[in-house]
Coordinates of C-alpha atoms and ligand atoms in Angstrom, one line a residue:
M165 CA 1.3 4.3 26.6
T166 CA -0.3 1.9 29.0
Y167 CA 1.9 0.4 31.7
S168 CA 1.1 -2.6 33.8
L169 CA 0.4 -2.1 37.5
N170 CA 1.9 -5.5 38.2
W171 CA 5.5 -6.7 38.1
D172 CA 6.8 -9.7 36.3
L173 CA 9.2 -11.9 38.4
D174 CA 9.8 -14.5 35.7
S175 CA 13.0 -12.9 34.5
L176 CA 14.4 -13.5 38.0
F177 CA 13.2 -17.1 38.4
T178 CA 10.4 -18.9 36.7
G179 CA 7.6 -20.7 38.4
G180 CA 6.8 -18.7 41.6
I181 CA 7.7 -19.7 45.2
H182 CA 8.0 -23.4 44.2
S183 CA 10.3 -22.5 41.3
A184 CA 12.6 -25.4 40.4
Q185 CA 15.0 -22.9 39.1
L186 CA 15.2 -21.2 42.5
K187 CA 15.7 -24.6 44.2
A188 CA 18.5 -25.5 41.9
K189 CA 20.1 -22.0 42.5
L190 CA 20.0 -22.4 46.3
K191 CA 21.5 -25.9 46.1
Q192 CA 24.2 -24.5 43.9
I193 CA 24.9 -21.6 46.3
K194 CA 25.2 -24.1 49.2
T195 CA 27.7 -26.3 47.3
D196 CA 29.7 -23.4 46.1
T197 CA 29.8 -21.9 49.6
A198 CA 31.1 -25.1 51.1
A199 CA 33.7 -25.4 48.3
L200 CA 34.8 -21.9 48.9
G201 CA 35.3 -22.5 52.6
D202 CA 37.5 -25.5 51.8
L203 CA 39.6 -23.6 49.4
L204 CA 40.1 -20.8 51.9
D205 CA 41.3 -23.2 54.5
R206 CA 44.0 -24.3 52.1
W207 CA 44.9 -20.9 50.7
D208 CA 48.4 -19.6 51.3
A209 CA 49.4 -16.1 50.4
T210 CA 53.1 -16.7 49.9
S211 CA 52.6 -19.5 47.4
D212 CA 49.9 -17.6 45.6
A213 CA 52.1 -14.5 45.2
P214 CA 52.9 -12.5 43.1
K215 CA 50.0 -13.0 40.7
F216 CA 47.4 -14.2 43.3
Q217 CA 45.5 -16.1 40.7
Q218 CA 44.0 -18.4 43.3
F219 CA 42.8 -15.4 45.4
I220 CA 41.3 -13.7 42.4
K221 CA 39.3 -16.9 41.8
L222 CA 38.2 -17.0 45.5
I223 CA 37.0 -13.4 45.7
T224 CA 35.2 -13.7 42.3
Q225 CA 33.5 -16.8 43.7
L226 CA 32.4 -15.0 46.9
Q227 CA 30.9 -12.2 44.9
A228 CA 29.0 -14.6 42.6
I229 CA 27.6 -16.4 45.7
E230 CA 26.5 -13.1 47.3
A231 CA 25.0 -11.8 44.1
G232 CA 23.1 -15.1 43.7
L233 CA 21.8 -14.9 47.2
A234 CA 20.7 -11.3 46.7
Q235 CA 18.9 -12.3 43.5
A236 CA 17.1 -15.1 45.4
N237 CA 16.3 -12.9 48.3
L238 CA 14.7 -10.3 46.1
F239 CA 12.6 -13.0 44.4
V240 CA 11.3 -14.5 47.6
S241 CA 10.6 -11.2 49.4
S242 CA 8.9 -9.9 46.3
I243 CA 6.4 -12.8 46.4
G244 CA 5.9 -12.3 50.1
S245 CA 5.3 -8.5 49.8
A246 CA 2.8 -8.9 47.0
D247 CA 0.9 -11.8 48.7
I248 CA 1.4 -11.6 52.5
A249 CA -0.9 -14.6 53.2
N250 CA 1.3 -16.9 51.1
P251 CA 2.2 -19.7 53.5
D252 CA 5.1 -21.0 51.4
V253 CA 7.2 -17.8 51.7
A254 CA 8.3 -18.2 55.4
P255 CA 9.9 -21.7 55.0
T256 CA 11.8 -20.5 51.9
E257 CA 12.9 -17.3 53.8
D258 CA 14.1 -19.6 56.6
R259 CA 16.3 -21.5 54.1
L260 CA 17.7 -18.3 52.8
R261 CA 18.5 -17.1 56.4
N262 CA 20.4 -20.3 57.0
L263 CA 22.3 -20.0 53.8
E264 CA 23.1 -16.4 54.6
T265 CA 24.7 -17.6 57.9
Q266 CA 26.8 -20.1 56.1
I267 CA 28.0 -17.4 53.6
Q268 CA 28.7 -15.0 56.5
T269 CA 30.9 -17.6 58.1
V270 CA 32.9 -18.1 54.8
S271 CA 33.1 -14.4 54.3
D272 CA 34.5 -14.0 57.8
K273 CA 37.0 -16.6 57.0
L274 CA 38.1 -14.7 53.9
K275 CA 38.5 -11.5 55.9
K276 CA 40.7 -13.4 58.3
V277 CA 43.0 -14.9 55.6
L278 CA 43.5 -11.3 54.4
V279 CA 44.8 -10.4 57.8
Q280 CA 47.5 -13.0 57.5
V281 CA 48.8 -11.4 54.3
P282 CA 51.8 -9.1 55.2
D283 CA 51.2 -5.4 54.6
A284 CA 53.7 -5.1 51.7
Q285 CA 52.2 -8.2 50.0
F286 CA 48.7 -6.9 50.5
A287 CA 49.6 -3.5 48.9
A288 CA 51.0 -5.4 45.9
M289 CA 47.8 -7.5 45.7
L290 CA 45.7 -4.3 45.5
N291 CA 47.7 -3.1 42.6
L292 CA 46.8 -6.1 40.4
P293 CA 44.4 -5.0 37.6
A294 CA 41.9 -7.7 38.7
L295 CA 41.8 -6.5 42.3
Q296 CA 42.4 -2.8 41.9
P297 CA 38.7 -1.9 41.4
I298 CA 37.9 -3.5 44.7
A299 CA 40.9 -2.3 46.6
F300 CA 38.9 -0.2 49.0
N301 CA 36.5 -3.0 49.7
L302 CA 39.3 -5.5 50.3
T303 CA 41.0 -3.1 52.7
E304 CA 37.7 -2.8 54.6
M305 CA 37.4 -6.5 54.7
R306 CA 40.9 -6.9 56.0
D307 CA 40.4 -4.2 58.7
A308 CA 37.2 -6.0 59.7
G309 CA 39.1 -9.3 59.8
K310 CA 41.5 -7.9 62.3
E311 CA 38.7 -7.6 64.8
L312 CA 37.3 -11.1 64.3
L313 CA 37.8 -13.8 66.9
D314 CA 38.9 -17.3 66.0
D315 CA 36.8 -19.2 63.4
K316 CA 35.1 -21.4 65.9
T317 CA 33.9 -18.5 68.1
E318 CA 32.8 -16.4 65.1
N319 CA 30.8 -19.4 63.8
L320 CA 29.3 -19.9 67.2
I321 CA 28.2 -16.2 67.4
N322 CA 26.7 -16.4 63.9
Q323 CA 24.8 -19.5 64.9
L324 CA 23.6 -18.2 68.2
N325 CA 22.5 -15.0 66.5
L326 CA 19.7 -17.0 64.8
D327 CA 18.2 -17.4 68.2
G328 CA 19.5 -14.2 69.5
K329 CA 19.3 -10.8 67.8
A330 CA 17.5 -12.2 64.7
A331 CA 15.1 -14.1 67.0
W332 CA 14.3 -11.0 69.1
S333 CA 13.7 -9.0 66.0
S334 CA 11.2 -11.5 64.5
H335 CA 9.7 -11.8 68.0
Y336 CA 9.0 -8.1 67.8
D337 CA 7.0 -8.7 64.6
S338 CA 5.0 -11.4 66.3
L339 CA 4.2 -9.1 69.2
V340 CA 3.1 -6.2 67.0
A341 CA 0.7 -8.5 65.2
T342 CA -1.1 -9.0 68.5
V343 CA -1.6 -5.2 69.1
T344 CA -5.0 -3.9 68.5
V345 CA -6.2 -0.3 69.2
P346 CA -9.8 0.1 70.2
F347 CA -11.2 3.7 70.4
H348 CA -14.1 5.9 69.5
D349 CA -13.9 7.8 66.2
A350 CA -14.9 11.5 65.7
N351 CA -18.6 10.4 65.6
G352 CA -18.3 8.5 68.8
D353 CA -18.5 5.1 67.1
P354 CA -16.3 2.3 68.4
V355 CA -13.5 1.3 66.0
T356 CA -10.7 -1.3 66.4
L357 CA -7.6 -0.9 64.3
S358 CA -4.5 -3.1 63.9
A359 CA -1.2 -1.5 64.8
G360 CA -0.4 -0.8 61.2
Q361 CA -3.8 0.8 60.5
A362 CA -3.6 2.9 63.6
D363 CA -0.1 4.1 62.7
N364 CA -1.3 5.2 59.3
N365 CA -4.3 7.0 60.7
L366 CA -2.5 8.6 63.6
L367 CA -0.3 10.5 61.3
G368 CA -2.3 10.6 58.1
N369 CA -6.0 10.8 58.8
A370 CA -7.4 14.1 57.5
D371 CA -9.7 14.6 60.5
P372 CA -7.9 16.3 63.4
Q373 CA -10.6 15.0 65.9
Y374 CA -10.1 11.4 64.7
R375 CA -6.4 11.7 65.3
A376 CA -6.8 13.4 68.7
N377 CA -9.1 10.5 69.8
L378 CA -6.7 7.9 68.5
L379 CA -3.5 9.1 70.2
P380 CA -4.4 8.2 73.8
A381 CA -5.8 4.8 72.7
W382 CA -2.6 4.2 70.7
E383 CA -0.5 4.9 73.7
Q384 CA -2.7 2.7 75.9
A385 CA -2.4 -0.2 73.5
W386 CA 1.5 -0.1 73.8
T387 CA 1.2 0.5 77.6
D388 CA -0.8 -2.8 77.9
K389 CA 2.2 -4.7 76.5
E390 CA 5.1 -2.5 77.4
Q391 CA 6.8 -5.1 79.5
L392 CA 6.9 -7.5 76.6
F393 CA 8.3 -4.8 74.3
A394 CA 10.8 -3.7 76.9
D395 CA 12.1 -7.3 77.3
T396 CA 12.5 -7.6 73.5
L397 CA 14.4 -4.3 73.2
N398 CA 16.6 -4.9 76.2
H399 CA 17.6 -8.4 75.0
L400 CA 18.2 -7.3 71.4
A401 CA 20.4 -4.5 72.6
G402 CA 22.0 -6.7 75.3
F403 CA 23.0 -9.4 72.7
R404 CA 24.5 -6.7 70.5
L405 CA 26.4 -5.1 73.4
T406 CA 27.8 -8.5 74.4
E407 CA 28.9 -9.1 70.8
Y408 CA 30.6 -5.7 70.8
Q409 CA 32.3 -6.5 74.1
A410 CA 33.6 -9.9 72.8
H411 CA 35.3 -8.0 70.0
G412 CA 36.8 -5.4 72.4
V413 CA 34.4 -2.6 71.3
S414 CA 32.9 -0.4 74.0
D415 CA 31.5 2.4 71.8
F416 CA 28.1 1.4 70.5
L417 CA 28.2 4.0 67.8
R418 CA 31.3 2.6 66.3
A419 CA 29.6 -0.1 64.2
P420 CA 26.8 2.1 62.9
L421 CA 29.3 4.8 61.8
K422 CA 31.6 2.2 60.2
D423 CA 28.6 0.6 58.4
N424 CA 27.8 4.0 56.9
R425 CA 31.5 4.8 56.2
L426 CA 31.0 8.0 58.2
S427 CA 33.1 9.8 60.8
A428 CA 31.9 10.8 64.2
A429 CA 33.0 14.4 63.4
T430 CA 30.6 14.5 60.4
L431 CA 27.7 13.1 62.4
K432 CA 28.4 15.7 65.1
T433 CA 28.3 18.5 62.5
I434 CA 25.0 17.3 61.0
W435 CA 23.3 17.2 64.4
Q436 CA 24.7 20.7 65.2
V437 CA 23.3 22.0 61.9
V438 CA 20.0 20.4 62.7
D439 CA 19.8 21.7 66.2
D440 CA 20.8 25.2 65.2
N441 CA 18.4 25.4 62.3
K442 CA 15.1 24.0 63.6
Q443 CA 13.3 27.1 64.6
F444 CA 11.8 27.7 61.2
L445 CA 10.3 24.2 61.3
L446 CA 8.8 24.9 64.8
D447 CA 7.4 28.1 63.3
Y448 CA 5.9 26.0 60.5
L449 CA 4.3 23.6 63.0
D450 CA 2.8 26.6 64.9
R451 CA 1.4 27.9 61.7
K452 CA 0.0 24.5 60.9
A453 CA -1.6 24.3 64.3
A454 CA -3.2 27.7 63.7
L455 CA -4.6 26.4 60.4
L456 CA -6.1 23.5 62.4
G457 CA -7.5 26.0 64.9
K458 CA -5.1 25.2 67.7
K459 CA -2.4 27.1 69.6
H460 CA 0.1 24.2 69.5
A461 CA 0.3 21.1 67.3
G462 CA 0.0 17.7 68.9
W463 CA 2.2 14.7 68.2
Q464 CA -0.7 13.5 65.9
D465 CA -0.6 16.7 63.9
V466 CA 3.0 17.0 62.8
E467 CA 2.7 14.9 59.6
A468 CA -1.0 15.4 59.1
P469 CA -2.4 16.5 55.8
L470 CA -4.1 19.9 55.6
N471 CA -7.6 19.9 54.1
L472 CA -8.1 23.5 53.0
P473 CA -11.2 24.5 51.1
G474 CA -10.5 24.3 47.3
S475 CA -7.4 22.2 47.8
Q476 CA -8.6 19.2 45.8
L477 CA -5.4 17.6 44.7
H478 CA -4.7 16.4 41.2
H479 CA -5.5 12.7 40.8
F480 CA -3.0 10.9 38.7
T481 CA -3.7 7.8 36.7
Y482 CA -0.7 5.4 36.7
D483 CA 0.2 6.3 33.2
E484 CA 0.0 10.0 34.0
A485 CA 2.3 9.4 36.9
A486 CA 4.8 7.5 34.8
A487 CA 4.7 10.3 32.1
F488 CA 5.1 13.0 34.8
I489 CA 8.1 11.3 36.4
I490 CA 9.8 10.5 33.1
K491 CA 9.3 14.1 31.9
H492 CA 10.7 15.8 35.0
Y493 CA 13.5 13.3 35.5
G494 CA 14.4 14.1 31.9
E495 CA 14.7 17.9 32.6
F496 CA 17.4 17.1 35.0
S497 CA 19.0 14.0 33.5
P498 CA 18.0 12.2 30.3
K499 CA 19.6 9.0 31.6
M500 CA 17.4 9.1 34.7
A501 CA 14.4 9.4 32.3
V502 CA 15.5 6.4 30.3
L503 CA 15.9 4.2 33.3
A504 CA 12.5 5.2 34.7
Q505 CA 10.9 4.4 31.3
K506 CA 12.7 1.1 31.3
A507 CA 11.4 0.2 34.7
F508 CA 7.8 0.9 33.7
A509 CA 8.0 -0.8 30.4
N510 CA 9.9 -3.9 31.6
H511 CA 7.4 -4.6 34.4
W512 CA 9.8 -3.9 37.3
I513 CA 7.1 -2.3 39.4
E514 CA 4.3 -3.7 41.5
A515 CA 1.9 -0.8 42.2
E516 CA -1.6 -2.2 42.2
D517 CA -3.9 -1.0 44.9
R518 CA -5.4 -4.2 46.2
A519 CA -5.9 -6.2 49.5
G520 CA -3.3 -8.7 50.6
K521 CA -0.2 -6.6 49.9
A522 CA 2.4 -5.6 52.5
P523 CA 2.4 -1.9 53.5
G524 CA 5.1 0.5 52.5
G525 CA 7.4 0.8 49.5
W526 CA 10.9 -0.4 48.6
M527 CA 13.3 -1.0 45.8
E528 CA 15.7 -3.9 45.6
S529 CA 18.2 -4.6 42.9
A530 CA 18.6 -7.9 41.0
P531 CA 22.4 -8.0 40.6
E532 CA 22.6 -11.0 38.3
T533 CA 20.4 -9.5 35.7
N534 CA 21.1 -5.8 36.4
E535 CA 17.4 -5.2 37.0
S536 CA 15.4 -3.8 39.9
R537 CA 12.1 -4.4 41.5
I538 CA 10.0 -1.7 43.1
F539 CA 7.1 -2.4 45.4
M540 CA 4.5 0.1 46.4
T541 CA 0.7 0.8 46.4
F542 CA -0.4 3.4 43.9
T543 CA -3.6 5.2 44.7
G544 CA -3.2 8.3 42.5
S545 CA -2.2 11.0 45.0
P546 CA 0.8 13.3 44.3
N547 CA 2.4 11.7 47.4
D548 CA 2.3 8.3 45.6
V549 CA 3.9 9.9 42.6
S550 CA 6.7 11.1 44.9
T551 CA 7.1 7.7 46.4
L552 CA 7.4 6.2 43.0
A553 CA 10.0 8.8 42.1
H554 CA 11.8 8.0 45.3
E555 CA 12.0 4.3 44.5
L556 CA 13.0 4.9 40.9
G557 CA 15.8 7.1 42.3
H558 CA 17.1 4.0 44.1
A559 CA 16.7 2.0 40.9
F560 CA 18.7 4.6 39.0
H561 CA 21.5 4.4 41.6
S562 CA 21.7 0.6 41.3
S563 CA 21.6 0.7 37.5
V564 CA 24.6 3.0 37.1
M565 CA 26.6 0.6 39.3
G566 CA 25.4 -2.5 37.5
D567 CA 28.7 -3.1 35.6
L568 CA 30.9 -2.8 38.7
P569 CA 32.2 -5.8 40.7
Y570 CA 29.5 -6.8 43.2
L571 CA 31.7 -5.7 46.2
R572 CA 31.8 -2.2 44.6
Q573 CA 28.0 -2.1 44.5
G574 CA 27.7 -2.4 48.3
Y575 CA 26.7 1.1 49.1
A576 CA 25.7 2.0 52.7
M577 CA 22.3 3.1 53.9
N578 CA 23.2 6.8 54.2
V579 CA 24.2 7.2 50.6
A580 CA 21.5 4.8 49.6
E581 CA 18.9 7.4 50.5
T582 CA 20.7 10.0 48.4
A583 CA 19.6 9.1 44.9
S584 CA 16.1 8.2 46.1
T585 CA 15.6 11.6 47.9
F586 CA 17.0 13.3 44.9
G587 CA 14.5 11.6 42.6
E588 CA 11.7 12.5 45.0
L589 CA 12.8 16.1 45.3
I590 CA 12.7 16.6 41.5
V591 CA 9.1 15.3 41.3
A592 CA 7.9 16.9 44.5
D593 CA 9.1 20.3 43.2
A594 CA 7.4 19.7 39.9
N595 CA 4.2 18.9 41.7
V596 CA 4.3 22.1 43.6
K597 CA 5.0 24.1 40.4
A598 CA 2.1 22.4 38.6
A599 CA -0.4 23.4 41.3
T600 CA -3.3 25.4 39.9
S601 CA -4.4 27.2 43.0
D602 CA -2.9 28.6 46.3
A603 CA -4.8 26.1 48.3
E604 CA -3.4 23.2 46.3
K605 CA 0.1 24.7 46.6
I606 CA -0.3 25.0 50.4
T607 CA -1.4 21.3 50.6
L608 CA 1.6 20.1 48.5
L609 CA 4.1 22.3 50.4
N610 CA 2.7 21.0 53.6
A611 CA 3.2 17.4 52.4
K612 CA 6.7 18.3 51.3
M613 CA 7.5 19.4 54.9
D614 CA 7.0 15.8 56.2
N615 CA 10.5 15.0 55.3
P616 CA 12.3 17.9 57.0
V617 CA 10.0 17.6 60.1
A618 CA 10.8 13.9 60.3
M619 CA 14.6 14.4 59.8
F620 CA 15.1 17.5 62.0
L621 CA 12.7 16.7 64.8
N622 CA 11.3 13.2 64.9
I623 CA 14.5 11.3 63.9
R624 CA 16.6 13.7 66.0
A625 CA 14.4 12.5 69.0
R626 CA 14.9 8.9 68.0
F627 CA 18.7 9.4 67.9
L628 CA 18.8 11.1 71.3
F629 CA 16.6 8.3 72.7
E630 CA 18.6 5.5 71.3
T631 CA 22.0 7.0 72.5
R632 CA 20.7 7.4 76.0
F633 CA 19.0 3.9 76.0
Y634 CA 22.3 2.2 75.0
Q635 CA 24.2 4.1 77.6
L636 CA 21.8 2.9 80.3
R637 CA 21.6 -0.6 78.8
Q638 CA 25.4 -1.0 79.2
Q639 CA 24.7 -0.9 83.0
K640 CA 21.4 -2.5 83.5
L641 CA 18.0 -3.7 82.1
V642 CA 15.9 -0.6 81.4
T643 CA 12.4 -0.6 82.7
P644 CA 9.3 0.4 80.7
A645 CA 8.9 3.5 82.9
E646 CA 12.5 4.5 82.2
L647 CA 12.1 3.9 78.4
N648 CA 9.0 6.1 78.4
E649 CA 10.8 8.8 80.2
L650 CA 13.8 8.7 77.9
M651 CA 11.6 8.9 74.9
L652 CA 9.4 11.7 76.2
N653 CA 12.4 13.8 77.2
A654 CA 14.0 13.2 73.8
Q655 CA 10.9 14.2 71.9
K656 CA 10.4 17.4 74.1
E657 CA 14.1 18.3 73.5
A658 CA 13.9 17.7 69.7
F659 CA 10.6 19.5 69.2
G660 CA 11.7 22.4 71.4
H661 CA 8.9 21.7 74.0
D662 CA 6.5 23.0 71.3
L663 CA 4.0 20.2 71.1
S664 CA 0.8 19.8 73.2
T665 CA 1.0 16.0 73.1
Y666 CA 3.8 13.4 72.6
S667 CA 4.2 9.7 72.0
P668 CA 6.3 8.3 74.9
H669 CA 5.8 4.7 73.6
L670 CA 7.5 5.4 70.3
W671 CA 10.3 3.1 71.5
A672 CA 7.8 0.2 71.3
S673 CA 5.8 1.3 68.3
K674 CA 8.7 2.1 66.0
L675 CA 10.0 -1.0 64.1
H676 CA 13.3 0.8 63.4
F677 CA 14.5 0.1 67.0
Y678 CA 14.1 -3.6 66.4
I679 CA 16.1 -4.3 63.2
D680 CA 18.7 -7.0 64.0
D681 CA 21.2 -6.1 61.3
L682 CA 21.6 -2.5 62.3
S683 CA 21.3 -0.3 65.3
F684 CA 20.8 3.5 65.0
Y685 CA 18.6 3.1 62.0
N686 CA 18.0 6.8 62.1
F687 CA 20.9 9.1 61.3
P688 CA 21.6 7.5 57.9
Y689 CA 18.2 8.9 56.8
V690 CA 19.2 12.4 57.9
F691 CA 22.5 12.1 56.2
G692 CA 20.9 10.9 52.9
Y693 CA 18.2 13.6 53.0
L694 CA 20.6 16.5 53.7
F695 CA 23.3 15.1 51.4
S696 CA 20.8 14.9 48.5
L697 CA 19.5 18.4 49.3
G698 CA 23.1 19.7 49.1
I699 CA 23.6 17.9 45.8
Y700 CA 20.2 19.3 44.5
A701 CA 21.3 22.8 45.4
K702 CA 24.6 22.2 43.6
A703 CA 22.8 20.7 40.5
Q704 CA 20.7 23.8 40.1
Q705 CA 23.9 25.9 39.9
T706 CA 25.9 23.6 37.6
D707 CA 25.5 22.9 33.9
N708 CA 25.6 19.3 32.8
F709 CA 25.5 18.0 36.3
E710 CA 24.3 14.6 35.1
D711 CA 27.8 13.1 34.4
Q712 CA 29.1 14.5 37.7
Y713 CA 26.1 13.0 39.5
I714 CA 26.6 9.6 38.0
A715 CA 30.3 9.6 38.7
L716 CA 29.4 10.4 42.4
L717 CA 26.8 7.5 42.5
R718 CA 29.3 5.1 41.0
D719 CA 31.8 5.8 43.8
T720 CA 29.3 5.4 46.7
A721 CA 30.8 2.0 47.7
N722 CA 34.3 2.9 46.9
M723 CA 35.3 5.4 49.6
S724 CA 34.3 7.1 52.9
S725 CA 31.4 9.5 52.8
E726 CA 33.8 12.3 53.5
S727 CA 36.1 11.4 50.6
L728 CA 33.1 11.0 48.3
A729 CA 31.9 14.5 49.0
Q730 CA 35.4 15.9 48.7
K731 CA 36.1 14.2 45.4
H732 CA 32.9 14.8 43.6
L733 CA 31.5 18.0 45.2
G734 CA 34.7 19.6 46.6
V735 CA 33.2 20.0 50.0
D736 CA 34.2 19.2 53.6
L737 CA 31.4 17.3 55.3
T738 CA 32.8 18.0 58.8
Q739 CA 32.1 21.7 58.2
P740 CA 28.6 23.1 58.3
D741 CA 28.6 25.0 55.0
F742 CA 27.6 22.2 52.6
W743 CA 24.8 21.1 54.9
L744 CA 23.5 24.7 55.3
A745 CA 23.1 25.1 51.5
G746 CA 20.6 22.2 51.7
V747 CA 18.8 23.7 54.7
D748 CA 18.4 26.9 52.8
L749 CA 16.2 25.0 50.2
I750 CA 13.8 23.9 53.0
K751 CA 13.8 27.4 54.4
K752 CA 12.6 28.6 51.0
D753 CA 9.7 26.1 51.0
V754 CA 8.7 27.1 54.5
A755 CA 8.9 30.8 53.7
E756 CA 6.6 30.2 50.7
F757 CA 4.2 28.2 52.9
M758 CA 4.1 31.0 55.5
R759 CA 3.5 33.6 52.8
L760 CA 0.6 31.7 51.3
T761 CA -1.0 30.8 54.6
D762 CA -0.6 34.2 56.2
P763 CA -4.0 35.6 54.9
L764 CA -5.7 32.4 56.3
V765 CA -4.6 33.0 59.9
H766 CA -4.6 36.9 59.7
P767 CA -7.6 37.7 57.6
T768 CA -7.6 41.3 56.4
P769 CA -10.4 43.2 58.0
R770 CA -13.1 44.3 55.6
A771 CA -13.1 48.0 54.8
Ligands
LIG211 ZN1 14.4 5.0 50.2

């Protein structure tokens, strides 16, 4: 089988960025949104009762508009990712953002009309066959509606946001584009890297000396512009806090927890489990340092590859990677294998290794056609195969929800990372098993540790930082020196004071702190990772887990995270037990890594 390395976007809209079909679609969405707004102004619950036919029409219309926008968004961002220099993408994206704001305003209006429906009448509404499947989502919308201010004010906030949070977020991108990192490589030759290149090399370059030379230059580059980044972060957070305050909210974790349908008690338990169970990862980092000839690992070593003699990794062709994923998915779930095969065969994936593409990887679904698109750059490493398996895991999640009402497909970020991590785990484990030498196995296990190290240590530090930053920001503007200190202390705490170097400017270099839609873009990853490990542990003990797994995925936008786990796994997320079962899986990997590397750091004396 020969699969194309390029995707086909024509089934979304024909004709590229200037697509007439896209233009017509956006025009239609605009008209429909305005019409929906008018209908909502006139809607009256009492005269619509008891059948609520008018409301059913309205909510169906809103879902169609939102699905249409998602389809258009995917199309435009796909073109932009595959061709970053395309000058026609930004103006179209701007049109989409404006449209999104209009839809947001109408959606807010719908939330507010729901508040006007008396409780008893609302309960009756939710029992109607047409509305019952989205009962949870409508209840969420009504609850959100209770916190909204009057239409005029909400509209003003949405409009101001375009030059507020959204503007600061895109200003961050502009600033990062000006960052260059000049330094001397391991041979003493001068090199200048862009921020993106430096970031990749800092964590991923195979030469420890190269990484060690790069770290101080990297920190200096952010130091040079730290005031600009501090302004950006302060104003982004300041806008957000003012918005919370206007809605009577003083707890800055409330919205992120709500967005993830997660309780504060569960988050507390997760961090407790992480803090109580990190010693084995610190031991792993010490062992890694020893293999690199050091006493302690530096910041630049924590995710670095290990280049052991004889550890030449298997190089996959794209077709081999596809076959490998389909085969190992199939051992767990035939339906996952079928979906992966479909994604390869139907040109849903852009994987070509060429210049002019955006970095990174992502999956987005196309709700109107129940398809997905996956973006990545495939170079043939086992890591790329894992990335592909990760994105296909996301695609599987979307595909099993494709027949549900659009509102019921709106799963949150924490559970979004569940199916992806799950897909990745299946393939990463298969990679380790397929290794033909100890050296190769060590290299692959080391790569597999990137996730737990990121989740338990790095992301833990980011959460500690962000919490303390928001506490301080509630009182004052935070200076660059204070931001550096907050970050350094958070890293030392999370990494158990075990590293020889740190990255105090991570608050400036990490994009995740500057996303306008969401703050605390960190704990959902940890949840998703540990949740999928827990499911993976369960899957290995359960026959025919496939149906149970799919049933769980289909409910991911239909209840709280706690109810989801209780209903489909029979576990209580506020207690540590379920999380610890996942931690045990990582511990096994680390134990294997320690066993295999022991002779390398404690060579047996010759007789
Ligand atoms: Zn993902």
